[in-house]
Amino acid sequence: QVQLQESGPGLVKPSETLSLTCTVSGGSISYYYWTWIRQPPGKGLEWIGYIYSGGSTNYNPSLKSRVTISVDTSKNQLSLKLTSVTAADTAVYYCARSGDGFSLFDYWGQGTLVTVSS
Amino acid sequence: QSVLTQPPSASGTPGQRVTISCSGANSNIASYTVNWYQQLPGTAPKLLIYSNNQRPSGVPDRFSGSKSGTSASLAISGLQSEDEADYYCAAWDDSLNGVVFGGGTKLTVL
């Protein structure tokens, strides 16, 4: 059974960089697309972007200038970096595996809350 | 404002049938398959319906999906208390060149 686990700081200061890691277990990261999604408290889901195990990426245009998603196949991990954060970036961040179709997320991490505050 | 439009809330009594709509455009729903997610309180979303009307293993057949033109629907029959959750539709969008979600519908079982 594939499992995903997000990790990283729960508190980030405004203007700094948010960095999260998603560790995949129970299966290989190879040959799949992996996506980051976020959910502000009490609000809906927002697609951040995806990466293929080979390294190609696609980002939400609204975040593109600040986002970098990378993959380390040797560690079975993907990472998210979001620069110049503000309070509006406070959210639960999820990593998910894309199945057959970019909007089909068949496995999800439990999510990690990141609060942007000084 | 979400690209896909869902009603913010829906409700029903146990045993009833409820439907949740998801309205989009030619650039998303009309051109690509729709997937539905169920998010129970305090948990991560879970894939509920994929490719418009397919159920993953383990999802009860009380849940069904359909799509016509620029709209999709999720139907839940024989409503149960454990169905109380938020439901989201999602699809690829050519204009965004990315994935778009509906704003979510909070289902209350009265």
XYZ file of C-alpha atoms in Angstrom:
228
model
C 0.000 0.000 0.000
C 1.444 3.322 -1.080
C 1.787 5.841 1.726
C 2.756 9.507 1.579
C 4.025 11.585 4.491
C 4.602 15.320 4.445
C 7.172 16.871 6.746
C 8.620 20.285 7.400
C 8.364 23.345 9.641
C 4.903 24.189 10.883
C 5.713 27.874 11.262
C 7.360 30.125 8.693
C 7.998 33.852 8.973
C 6.626 36.269 6.376
C 8.955 36.847 3.393
C 10.825 33.603 4.106
C 10.760 30.315 2.189
C 8.397 27.465 2.965
C 10.058 24.069 2.458
C 8.277 20.738 2.676
C 9.195 17.163 1.878
C 6.919 14.285 0.949
C 8.264 10.796 1.552
C 6.709 7.968 -0.443
C 6.715 4.461 0.989
C 5.232 1.162 -0.112
C 5.926 1.867 -3.771
C 8.326 3.542 -6.152
C 8.188 7.230 -6.986
C 9.262 6.394 -10.517
C 6.935 6.589 -13.511
C 4.283 8.633 -11.750
C 3.247 12.273 -11.498
C 3.310 13.735 -7.987
C 1.303 16.786 -6.998
C 1.218 19.358 -4.228
C -2.189 20.712 -3.189
C -3.002 23.139 -0.405
C -6.065 24.055 1.615
C -6.287 27.284 3.628
C -8.108 26.861 6.938
C -11.832 26.553 6.327
C -11.457 26.891 2.556
C -11.249 24.728 -0.538
C -8.472 22.900 -2.360
C -5.907 24.653 -4.526
C -3.617 22.883 -6.983
C -0.006 24.041 -6.604
C 1.694 21.948 -9.270
C 3.103 18.580 -10.233
C 6.342 16.887 -11.056
C 7.013 13.742 -13.024
C 9.541 11.343 -11.580
C 11.782 12.247 -14.503
C 11.800 15.858 -13.361
C 9.387 17.726 -15.652
C 7.129 20.163 -13.813
C 3.993 22.234 -14.245
C 2.887 24.929 -11.821
C -0.253 26.906 -11.069
C 0.229 30.224 -12.901
C -0.823 32.123 -9.780
C 2.116 30.647 -7.849
C 4.580 29.925 -10.648
C 6.992 32.754 -9.834
C 7.421 31.504 -6.259
C 7.174 27.704 -6.502
C 9.719 24.980 -7.098
C 8.886 21.278 -6.945
C 11.710 18.772 -7.118
C 12.111 15.015 -6.847
C 14.798 12.736 -5.418
C 14.170 9.266 -6.763
C 17.020 7.782 -4.707
C 15.200 8.808 -1.532
C 11.667 8.307 -2.904
C 10.923 11.909 -1.968
C 9.509 15.028 -3.552
C 9.903 18.524 -2.233
C 8.087 21.842 -2.333
C 9.639 25.272 -1.973
C 7.510 28.410 -1.867
C 9.359 31.698 -1.580
C 8.352 35.100 -0.195
C 5.473 33.704 1.819
C 2.701 35.809 3.327
C -0.198 35.040 5.640
C -2.196 34.062 2.562
C 0.064 31.017 2.205
C -1.105 29.627 5.555
C -2.670 26.300 4.702
C -2.608 22.538 5.066
C -0.252 21.275 2.383
C -0.875 17.856 0.847
C 1.204 15.748 -1.480
C -0.659 13.304 -3.700
C 0.019 10.785 -6.432
C -1.600 11.360 -9.790
C -3.166 8.247 -11.235
C -4.499 7.996 -14.767
C -5.052 11.698 -15.381
C -3.569 14.817 -13.864
C -6.679 15.558 -11.752
C -6.996 11.987 -10.488
C -5.263 11.784 -7.107
C -5.403 8.217 -5.879
C -3.083 8.467 -2.879
C -2.781 11.406 -0.495
C -0.585 12.307 2.428
C -2.248 13.237 5.687
C -1.321 16.878 5.155
C 0.747 19.281 7.185
C -0.345 22.672 8.473
C 2.022 25.512 7.705
C 1.337 28.821 9.413
C 2.955 32.004 8.168
C 3.410 34.368 11.072
C 6.088 36.434 12.706
C -13.754 32.276 -6.988
C -13.249 28.690 -8.158
C -13.112 27.769 -11.838
C -15.562 24.923 -11.198
C -18.788 25.949 -9.498
C -20.381 23.854 -6.765
C -23.184 24.730 -4.353
C -21.628 25.561 -0.983
C -24.005 23.294 0.894
C -26.382 20.391 0.493
C -28.438 18.377 2.940
C -30.659 15.363 3.249
C -32.127 12.954 5.739
C -30.947 9.371 6.201
C -32.049 7.183 3.311
C -32.613 10.074 0.936
C -30.866 10.692 -2.380
C -28.896 13.888 -2.826
C -27.046 15.280 -5.799
C -24.181 17.743 -5.935
C -23.518 19.652 -9.129
C -20.239 20.848 -10.605
C -20.437 23.426 -13.370
C -17.521 24.237 -15.631
C -16.680 25.186 -19.197
C -15.485 23.871 -22.542
C -11.896 24.228 -21.372
C -12.332 21.817 -18.478
C -15.347 19.589 -17.859
C -16.493 19.422 -21.479
C -13.041 18.296 -22.617
C -11.727 16.195 -19.740
C -12.864 13.645 -17.234
C -14.129 14.730 -13.828
C -13.013 13.288 -10.508
C -14.741 13.642 -7.149
C -13.196 13.697 -3.695
C -14.706 13.207 -0.257
C -13.111 14.983 2.690
C -14.275 13.835 6.097
C -13.746 16.324 8.933
C -10.091 16.661 9.872
C -8.824 14.258 7.232
C -7.209 14.355 3.806
C -9.442 14.165 0.743
C -10.126 10.707 -0.628
C -10.811 9.750 -4.234
C -14.522 8.964 -4.490
C -15.349 8.896 -8.216
C -12.889 8.943 -11.113
C -13.258 9.266 -14.874
C -16.739 10.792 -14.483
C -18.503 7.700 -13.185
C -16.055 5.046 -11.943
C -15.772 4.003 -8.323
C -12.449 2.989 -6.796
C -12.372 -0.296 -4.986
C -14.045 0.015 -1.610
C -16.353 2.917 -2.463
C -19.992 1.857 -1.958
C -22.239 1.782 -5.010
C -24.448 4.341 -3.257
C -22.067 6.876 -4.805
C -22.351 7.568 -8.520
C -21.135 10.197 -10.943
C -22.224 11.539 -14.289
C -21.187 14.177 -16.791
C -22.966 16.019 -19.558
C -21.448 18.851 -21.537
C -19.935 21.406 -19.206
C -21.467 19.978 -16.027
C -20.980 16.978 -13.797
C -22.916 15.576 -10.874
C -22.306 13.398 -7.864
C -25.250 11.441 -6.530
C -25.459 9.781 -3.145
C -28.352 7.423 -2.558
C -29.398 5.845 0.723
C -27.796 8.731 2.580
C -26.001 7.768 5.801
C -24.701 9.834 8.678
C -21.122 8.916 7.791
C -21.567 10.625 4.417
C -21.446 13.991 6.171
C -18.359 15.544 4.601
C -17.082 18.066 2.095
C -17.162 17.030 -1.551
C -14.956 18.438 -4.312
C -14.952 18.027 -8.069
C -11.746 18.382 -10.089
C -10.713 18.425 -13.726
C -7.904 19.483 -16.019
C -8.291 22.960 -17.514
C -6.745 24.018 -20.820
C -6.940 27.743 -20.058
C -5.035 27.357 -16.788
C -2.936 24.489 -18.152
C -3.462 22.915 -14.779
C -5.903 21.240 -12.417
C -8.949 23.110 -11.190
C -11.161 22.251 -8.239
C -14.693 23.177 -7.365
C -15.144 25.285 -4.265
C -16.491 22.302 -2.371
C -19.928 21.332 -1.101
C -20.566 20.690 2.570
C -23.058 17.849 2.911
C -25.111 17.738 6.084
C -27.124 14.680 7.062
C -30.079 15.947 9.050
